[in-house]
mmCIF file with all atom_site columns, C-alpha atoms in Angstrom:
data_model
loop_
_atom_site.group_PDB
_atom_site.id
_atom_site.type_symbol
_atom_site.label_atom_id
_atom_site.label_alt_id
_atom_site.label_comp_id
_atom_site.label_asym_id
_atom_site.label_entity_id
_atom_site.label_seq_id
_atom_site.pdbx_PDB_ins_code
_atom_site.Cartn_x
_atom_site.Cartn_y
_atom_site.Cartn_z
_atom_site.occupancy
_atom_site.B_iso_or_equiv
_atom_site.pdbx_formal_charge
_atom_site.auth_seq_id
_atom_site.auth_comp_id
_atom_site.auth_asym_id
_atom_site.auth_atom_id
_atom_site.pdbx_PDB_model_num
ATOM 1   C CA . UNK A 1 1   ? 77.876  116.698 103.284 1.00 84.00 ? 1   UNK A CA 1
ATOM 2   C CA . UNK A 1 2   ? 76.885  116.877 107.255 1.00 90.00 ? 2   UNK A CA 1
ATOM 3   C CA . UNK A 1 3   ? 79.373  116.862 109.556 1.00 89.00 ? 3   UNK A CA 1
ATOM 4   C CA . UNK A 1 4   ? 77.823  113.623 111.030 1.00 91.00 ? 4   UNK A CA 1
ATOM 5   C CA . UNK A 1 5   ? 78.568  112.399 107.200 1.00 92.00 ? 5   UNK A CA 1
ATOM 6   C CA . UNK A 1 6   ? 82.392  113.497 107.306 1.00 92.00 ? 6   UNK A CA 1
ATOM 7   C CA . UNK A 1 7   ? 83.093  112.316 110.625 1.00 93.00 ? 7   UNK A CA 1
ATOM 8   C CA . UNK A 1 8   ? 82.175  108.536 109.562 1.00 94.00 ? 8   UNK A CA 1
ATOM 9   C CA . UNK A 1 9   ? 83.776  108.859 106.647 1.00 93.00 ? 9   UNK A CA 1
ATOM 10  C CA . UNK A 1 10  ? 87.184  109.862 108.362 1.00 93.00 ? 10  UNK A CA 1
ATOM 11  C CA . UNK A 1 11  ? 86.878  107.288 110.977 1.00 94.00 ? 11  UNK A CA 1
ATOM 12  C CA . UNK A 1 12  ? 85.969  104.431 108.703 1.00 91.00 ? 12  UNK A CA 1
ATOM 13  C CA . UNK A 1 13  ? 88.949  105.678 106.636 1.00 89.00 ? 13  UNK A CA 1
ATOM 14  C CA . UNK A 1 14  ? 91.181  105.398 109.580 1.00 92.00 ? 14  UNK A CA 1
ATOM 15  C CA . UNK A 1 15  ? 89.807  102.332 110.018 1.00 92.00 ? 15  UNK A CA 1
ATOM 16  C CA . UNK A 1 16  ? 90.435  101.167 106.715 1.00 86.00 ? 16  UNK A CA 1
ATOM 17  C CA . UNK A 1 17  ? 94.164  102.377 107.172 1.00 89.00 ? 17  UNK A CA 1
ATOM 18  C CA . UNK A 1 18  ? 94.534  100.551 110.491 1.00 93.00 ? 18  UNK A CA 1
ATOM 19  C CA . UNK A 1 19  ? 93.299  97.452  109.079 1.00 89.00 ? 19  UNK A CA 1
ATOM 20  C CA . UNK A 1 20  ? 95.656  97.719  105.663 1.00 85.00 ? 20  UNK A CA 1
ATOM 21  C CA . UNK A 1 21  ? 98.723  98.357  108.238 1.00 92.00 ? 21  UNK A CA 1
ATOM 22  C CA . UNK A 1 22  ? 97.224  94.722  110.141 1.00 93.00 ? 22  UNK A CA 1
ATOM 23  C CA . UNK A 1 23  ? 97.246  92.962  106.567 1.00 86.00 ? 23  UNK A CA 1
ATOM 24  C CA . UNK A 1 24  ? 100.668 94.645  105.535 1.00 87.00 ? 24  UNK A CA 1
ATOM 25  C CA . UNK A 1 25  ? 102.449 93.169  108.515 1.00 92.00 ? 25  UNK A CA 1
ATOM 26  C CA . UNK A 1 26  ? 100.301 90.043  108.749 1.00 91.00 ? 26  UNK A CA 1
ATOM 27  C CA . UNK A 1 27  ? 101.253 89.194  104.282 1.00 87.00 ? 27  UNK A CA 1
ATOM 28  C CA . UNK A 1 28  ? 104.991 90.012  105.766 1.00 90.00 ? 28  UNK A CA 1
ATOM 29  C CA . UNK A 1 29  ? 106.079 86.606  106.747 1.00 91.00 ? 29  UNK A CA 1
ATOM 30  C CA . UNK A 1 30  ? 103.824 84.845  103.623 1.00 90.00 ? 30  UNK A CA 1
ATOM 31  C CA . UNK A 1 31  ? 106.134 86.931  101.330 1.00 89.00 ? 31  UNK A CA 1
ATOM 32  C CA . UNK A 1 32  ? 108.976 85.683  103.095 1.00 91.00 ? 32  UNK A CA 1
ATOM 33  C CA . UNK A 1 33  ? 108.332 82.069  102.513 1.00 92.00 ? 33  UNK A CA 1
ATOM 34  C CA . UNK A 1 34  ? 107.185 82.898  99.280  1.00 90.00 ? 34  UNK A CA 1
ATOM 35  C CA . UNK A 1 35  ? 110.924 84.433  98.038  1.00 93.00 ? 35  UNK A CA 1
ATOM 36  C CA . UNK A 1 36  ? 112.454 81.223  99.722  1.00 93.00 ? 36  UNK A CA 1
ATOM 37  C CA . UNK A 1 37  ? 110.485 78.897  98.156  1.00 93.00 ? 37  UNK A CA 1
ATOM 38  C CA . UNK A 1 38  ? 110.779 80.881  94.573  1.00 93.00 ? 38  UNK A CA 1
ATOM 39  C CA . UNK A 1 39  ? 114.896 81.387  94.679  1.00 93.00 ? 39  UNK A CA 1
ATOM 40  C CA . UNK A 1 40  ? 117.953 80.165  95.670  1.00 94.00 ? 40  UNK A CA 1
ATOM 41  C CA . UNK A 1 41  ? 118.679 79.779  99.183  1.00 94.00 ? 41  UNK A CA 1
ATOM 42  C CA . UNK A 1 42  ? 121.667 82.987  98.597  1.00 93.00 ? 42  UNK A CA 1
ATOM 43  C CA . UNK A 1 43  ? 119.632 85.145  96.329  1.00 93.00 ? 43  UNK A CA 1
ATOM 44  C CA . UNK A 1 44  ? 116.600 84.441  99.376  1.00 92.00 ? 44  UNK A CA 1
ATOM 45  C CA . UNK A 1 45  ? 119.156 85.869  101.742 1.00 93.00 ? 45  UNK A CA 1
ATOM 46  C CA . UNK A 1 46  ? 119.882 88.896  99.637  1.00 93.00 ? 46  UNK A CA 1
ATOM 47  C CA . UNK A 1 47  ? 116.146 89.419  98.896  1.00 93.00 ? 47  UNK A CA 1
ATOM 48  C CA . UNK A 1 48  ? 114.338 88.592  102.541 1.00 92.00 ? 48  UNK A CA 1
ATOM 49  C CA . UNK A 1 49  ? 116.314 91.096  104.651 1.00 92.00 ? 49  UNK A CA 1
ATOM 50  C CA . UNK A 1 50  ? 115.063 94.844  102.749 1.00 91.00 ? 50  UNK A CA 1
ATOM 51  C CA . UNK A 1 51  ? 111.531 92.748  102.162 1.00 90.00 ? 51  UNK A CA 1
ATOM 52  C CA . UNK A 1 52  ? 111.151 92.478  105.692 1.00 91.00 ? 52  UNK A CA 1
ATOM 53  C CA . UNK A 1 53  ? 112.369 96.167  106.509 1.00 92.00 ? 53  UNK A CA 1
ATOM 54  C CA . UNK A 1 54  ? 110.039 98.024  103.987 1.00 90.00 ? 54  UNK A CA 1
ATOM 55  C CA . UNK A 1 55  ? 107.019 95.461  105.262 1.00 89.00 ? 55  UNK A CA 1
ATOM 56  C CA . UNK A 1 56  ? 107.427 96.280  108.458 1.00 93.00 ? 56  UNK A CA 1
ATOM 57  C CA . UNK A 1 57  ? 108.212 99.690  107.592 1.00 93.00 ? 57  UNK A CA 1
ATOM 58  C CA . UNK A 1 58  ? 105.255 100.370 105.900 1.00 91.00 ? 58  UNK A CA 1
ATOM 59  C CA . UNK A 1 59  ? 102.696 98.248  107.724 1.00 91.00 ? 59  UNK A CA 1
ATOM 60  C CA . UNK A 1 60  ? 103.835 99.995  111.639 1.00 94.00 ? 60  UNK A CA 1
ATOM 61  C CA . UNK A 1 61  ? 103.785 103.696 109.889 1.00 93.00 ? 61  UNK A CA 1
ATOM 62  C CA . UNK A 1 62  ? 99.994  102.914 108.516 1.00 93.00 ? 62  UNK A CA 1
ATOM 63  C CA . UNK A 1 63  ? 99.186  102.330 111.935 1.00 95.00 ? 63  UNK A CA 1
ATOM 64  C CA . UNK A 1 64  ? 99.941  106.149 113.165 1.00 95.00 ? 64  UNK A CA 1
ATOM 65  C CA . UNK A 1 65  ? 98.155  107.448 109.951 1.00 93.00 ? 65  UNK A CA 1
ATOM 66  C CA . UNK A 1 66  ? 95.702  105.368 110.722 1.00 94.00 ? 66  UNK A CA 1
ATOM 67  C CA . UNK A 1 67  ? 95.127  106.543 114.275 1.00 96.00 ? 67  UNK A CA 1
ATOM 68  C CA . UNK A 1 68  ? 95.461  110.041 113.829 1.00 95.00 ? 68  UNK A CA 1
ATOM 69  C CA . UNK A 1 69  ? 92.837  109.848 110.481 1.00 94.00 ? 69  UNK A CA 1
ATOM 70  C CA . UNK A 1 70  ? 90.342  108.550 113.394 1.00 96.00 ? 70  UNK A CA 1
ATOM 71  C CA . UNK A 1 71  ? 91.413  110.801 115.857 1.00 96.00 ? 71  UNK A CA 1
ATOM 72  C CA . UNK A 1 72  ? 90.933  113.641 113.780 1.00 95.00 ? 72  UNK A CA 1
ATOM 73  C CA . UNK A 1 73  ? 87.765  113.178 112.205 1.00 93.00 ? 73  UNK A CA 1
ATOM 74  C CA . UNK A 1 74  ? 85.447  114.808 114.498 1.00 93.00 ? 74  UNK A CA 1
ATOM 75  C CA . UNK A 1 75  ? 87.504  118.382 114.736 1.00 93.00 ? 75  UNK A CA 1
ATOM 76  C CA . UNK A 1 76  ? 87.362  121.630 112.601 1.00 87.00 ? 76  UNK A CA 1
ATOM 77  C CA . UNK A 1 77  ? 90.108  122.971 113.652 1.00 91.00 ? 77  UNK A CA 1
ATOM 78  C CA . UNK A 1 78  ? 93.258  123.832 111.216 1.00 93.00 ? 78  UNK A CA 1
ATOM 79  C CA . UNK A 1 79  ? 95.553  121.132 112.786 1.00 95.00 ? 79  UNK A CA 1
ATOM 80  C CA . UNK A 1 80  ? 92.859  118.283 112.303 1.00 94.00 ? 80  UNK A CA 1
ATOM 81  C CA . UNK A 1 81  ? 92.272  119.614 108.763 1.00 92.00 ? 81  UNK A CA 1
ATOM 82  C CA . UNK A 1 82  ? 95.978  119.225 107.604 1.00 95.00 ? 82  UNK A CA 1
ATOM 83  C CA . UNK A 1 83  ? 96.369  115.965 109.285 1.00 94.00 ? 83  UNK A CA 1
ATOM 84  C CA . UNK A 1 84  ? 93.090  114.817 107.056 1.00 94.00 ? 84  UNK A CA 1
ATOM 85  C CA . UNK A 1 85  ? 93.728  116.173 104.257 1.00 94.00 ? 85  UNK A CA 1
ATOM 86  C CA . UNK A 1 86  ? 97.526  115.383 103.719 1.00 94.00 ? 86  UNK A CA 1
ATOM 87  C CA . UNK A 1 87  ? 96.331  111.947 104.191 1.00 92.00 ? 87  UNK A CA 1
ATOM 88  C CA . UNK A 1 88  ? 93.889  111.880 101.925 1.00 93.00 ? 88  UNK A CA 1
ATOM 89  C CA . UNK A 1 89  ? 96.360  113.418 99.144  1.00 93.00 ? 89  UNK A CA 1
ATOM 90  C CA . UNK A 1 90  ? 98.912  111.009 99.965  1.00 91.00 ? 90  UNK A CA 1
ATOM 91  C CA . UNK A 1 91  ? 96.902  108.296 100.410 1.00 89.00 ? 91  UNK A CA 1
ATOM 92  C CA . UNK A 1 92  ? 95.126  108.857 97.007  1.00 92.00 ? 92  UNK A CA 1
ATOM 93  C CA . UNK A 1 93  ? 98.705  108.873 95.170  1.00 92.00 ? 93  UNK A CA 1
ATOM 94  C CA . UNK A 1 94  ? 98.936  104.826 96.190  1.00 88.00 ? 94  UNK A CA 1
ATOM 95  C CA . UNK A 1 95  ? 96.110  102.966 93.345  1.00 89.00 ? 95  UNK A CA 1
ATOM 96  C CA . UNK A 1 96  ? 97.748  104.588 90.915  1.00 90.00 ? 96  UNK A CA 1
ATOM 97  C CA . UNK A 1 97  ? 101.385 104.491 91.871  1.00 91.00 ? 97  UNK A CA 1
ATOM 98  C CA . UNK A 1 98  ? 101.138 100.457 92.748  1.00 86.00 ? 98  UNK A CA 1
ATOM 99  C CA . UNK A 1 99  ? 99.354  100.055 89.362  1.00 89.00 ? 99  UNK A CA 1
ATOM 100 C CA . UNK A 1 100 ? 101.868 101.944 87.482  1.00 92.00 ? 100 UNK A CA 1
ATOM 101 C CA . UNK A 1 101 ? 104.495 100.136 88.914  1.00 89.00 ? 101 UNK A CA 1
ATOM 102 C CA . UNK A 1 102 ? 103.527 96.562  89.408  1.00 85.00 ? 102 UNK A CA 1
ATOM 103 C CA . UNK A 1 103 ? 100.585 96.666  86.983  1.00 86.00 ? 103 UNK A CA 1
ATOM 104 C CA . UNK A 1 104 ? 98.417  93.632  87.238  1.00 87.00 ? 104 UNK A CA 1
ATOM 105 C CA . UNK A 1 105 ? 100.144 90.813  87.652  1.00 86.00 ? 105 UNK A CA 1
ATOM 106 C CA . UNK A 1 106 ? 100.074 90.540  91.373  1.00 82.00 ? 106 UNK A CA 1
ATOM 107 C CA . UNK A 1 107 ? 96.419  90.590  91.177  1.00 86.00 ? 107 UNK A CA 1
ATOM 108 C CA . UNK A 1 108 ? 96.450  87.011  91.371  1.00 86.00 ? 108 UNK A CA 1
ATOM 109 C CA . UNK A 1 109 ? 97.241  87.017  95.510  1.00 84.00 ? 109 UNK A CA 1
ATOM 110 C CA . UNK A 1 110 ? 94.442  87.144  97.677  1.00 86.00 ? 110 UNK A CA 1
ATOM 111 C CA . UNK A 1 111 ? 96.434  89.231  100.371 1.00 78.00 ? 111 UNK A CA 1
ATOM 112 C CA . UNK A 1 112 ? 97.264  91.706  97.450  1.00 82.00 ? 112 UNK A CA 1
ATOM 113 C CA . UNK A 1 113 ? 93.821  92.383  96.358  1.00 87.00 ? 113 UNK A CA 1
ATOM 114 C CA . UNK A 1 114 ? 92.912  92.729  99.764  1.00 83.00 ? 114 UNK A CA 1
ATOM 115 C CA . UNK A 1 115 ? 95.351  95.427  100.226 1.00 79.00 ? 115 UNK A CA 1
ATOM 116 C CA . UNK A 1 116 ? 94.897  96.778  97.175  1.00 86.00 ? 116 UNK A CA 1
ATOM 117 C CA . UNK A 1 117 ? 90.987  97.374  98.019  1.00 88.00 ? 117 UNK A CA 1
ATOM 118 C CA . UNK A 1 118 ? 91.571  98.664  100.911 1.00 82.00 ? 118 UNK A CA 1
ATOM 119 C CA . UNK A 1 119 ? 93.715  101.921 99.541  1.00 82.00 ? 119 UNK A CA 1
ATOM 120 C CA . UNK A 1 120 ? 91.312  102.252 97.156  1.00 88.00 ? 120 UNK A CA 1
ATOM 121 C CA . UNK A 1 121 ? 88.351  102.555 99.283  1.00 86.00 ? 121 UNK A CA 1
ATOM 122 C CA . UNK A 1 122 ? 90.531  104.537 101.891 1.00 83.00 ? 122 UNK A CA 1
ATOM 123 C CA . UNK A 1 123 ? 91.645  106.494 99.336  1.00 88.00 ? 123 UNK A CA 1
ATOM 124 C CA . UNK A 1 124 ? 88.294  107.267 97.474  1.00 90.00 ? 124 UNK A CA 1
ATOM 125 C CA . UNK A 1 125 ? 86.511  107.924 100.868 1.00 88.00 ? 125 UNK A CA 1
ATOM 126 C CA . UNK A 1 126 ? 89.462  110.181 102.396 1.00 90.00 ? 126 UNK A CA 1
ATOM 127 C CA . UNK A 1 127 ? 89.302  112.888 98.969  1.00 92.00 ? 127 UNK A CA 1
ATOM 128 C CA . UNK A 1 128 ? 85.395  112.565 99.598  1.00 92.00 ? 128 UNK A CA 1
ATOM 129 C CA . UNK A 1 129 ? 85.346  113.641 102.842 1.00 91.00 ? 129 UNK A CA 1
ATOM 130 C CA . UNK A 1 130 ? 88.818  115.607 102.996 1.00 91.00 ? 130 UNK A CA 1
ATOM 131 C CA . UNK A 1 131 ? 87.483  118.129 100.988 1.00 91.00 ? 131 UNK A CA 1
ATOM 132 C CA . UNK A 1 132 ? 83.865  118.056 100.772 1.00 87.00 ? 132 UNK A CA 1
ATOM 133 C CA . UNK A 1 133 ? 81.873  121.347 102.006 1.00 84.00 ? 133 UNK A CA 1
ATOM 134 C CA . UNK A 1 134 ? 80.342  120.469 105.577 1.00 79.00 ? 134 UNK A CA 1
ATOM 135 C CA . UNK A 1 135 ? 77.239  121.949 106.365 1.00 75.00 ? 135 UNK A CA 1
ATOM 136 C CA . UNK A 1 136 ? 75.337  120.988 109.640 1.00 64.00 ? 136 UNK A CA 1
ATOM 137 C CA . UNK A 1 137 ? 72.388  119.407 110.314 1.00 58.00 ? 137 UNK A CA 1
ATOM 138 C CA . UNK A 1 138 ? 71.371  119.022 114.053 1.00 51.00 ? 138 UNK A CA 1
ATOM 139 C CA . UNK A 1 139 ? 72.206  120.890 117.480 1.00 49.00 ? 139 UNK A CA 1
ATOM 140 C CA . UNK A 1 140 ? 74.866  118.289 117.338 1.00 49.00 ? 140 UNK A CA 1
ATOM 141 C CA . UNK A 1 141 ? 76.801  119.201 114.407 1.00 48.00 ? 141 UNK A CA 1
ATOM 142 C CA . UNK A 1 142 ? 76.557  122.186 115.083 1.00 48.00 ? 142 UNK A CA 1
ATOM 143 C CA . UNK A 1 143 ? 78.612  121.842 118.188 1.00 50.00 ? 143 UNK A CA 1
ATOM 144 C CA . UNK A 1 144 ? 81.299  120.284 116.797 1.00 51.00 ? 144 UNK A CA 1
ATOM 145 C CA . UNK A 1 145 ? 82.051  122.634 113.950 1.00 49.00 ? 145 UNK A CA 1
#
């Protein structure tokens, strides 16, 4: 793969991880309503509180990962080549974990598919480029290598 090659693939994937941290915290308050109009109004106020905590949670730390995925992406050095591929690794752990765990019944919730895409494609496009052999192809590459 060119450099050129890896670099887009790294940014898009920290694009792709920005933009699952957006839908994360944006599906937050539709879960919300959802548990209050699905239980009792004291099993909602049992359930809402650690929803809202590991939404938030999770949708503000994909952010960061995000970020530094993009930021990352055009360096060779060692420190930009941890960040990437402890990412990637990590990243490709959540298709199978959330289908192992919640199987397929949530597939029926447009905001869940959406997310659910969008680690997949991060995650399938992070390994690719993680961990693919670079080779240059222009006077440009070259200087970034």
């Amino acid at each position: 793969m060119s450099t050129s090659t890896r670099v887009r693939l790294l940014r898009g994937s920290g694009l792709l991880l920005l933009l699952l941290g957006i839908v994360h915290l944006v599906a937050t308050p539709h879960i919300a309503a959802l548990i209050r109009h699905s239980v009792s109004q004291g099993a909602a106020d049992n359930l809402i509180p650690p929803m809202l905590l590991n939404h938030i949670l999770v949708g503000v730390l994909l952010l960061p990962l995000g970020f530094l995925t993009f930021y990352a992406a055009p360096y060779s050095d060692r420190w930009a080549r941890v960040i990437v591929r402890t990412t990637a690794v990590t990243v490709a752990t959540l298709p199978l974990t959330l289908l192992w765990l919640m199987g397929l019944r949530y597939f029926d919730a447009p905001l869940f598919v959406v997310g659910f895409l969008l680690v997949v494609a991060a995650s399938a496009t992070l390994l690719l480029a993680a961990f693919a052999k670079t080779r240059t192809t222009d006077s440009a590459d070259t200087a970034r290598s």
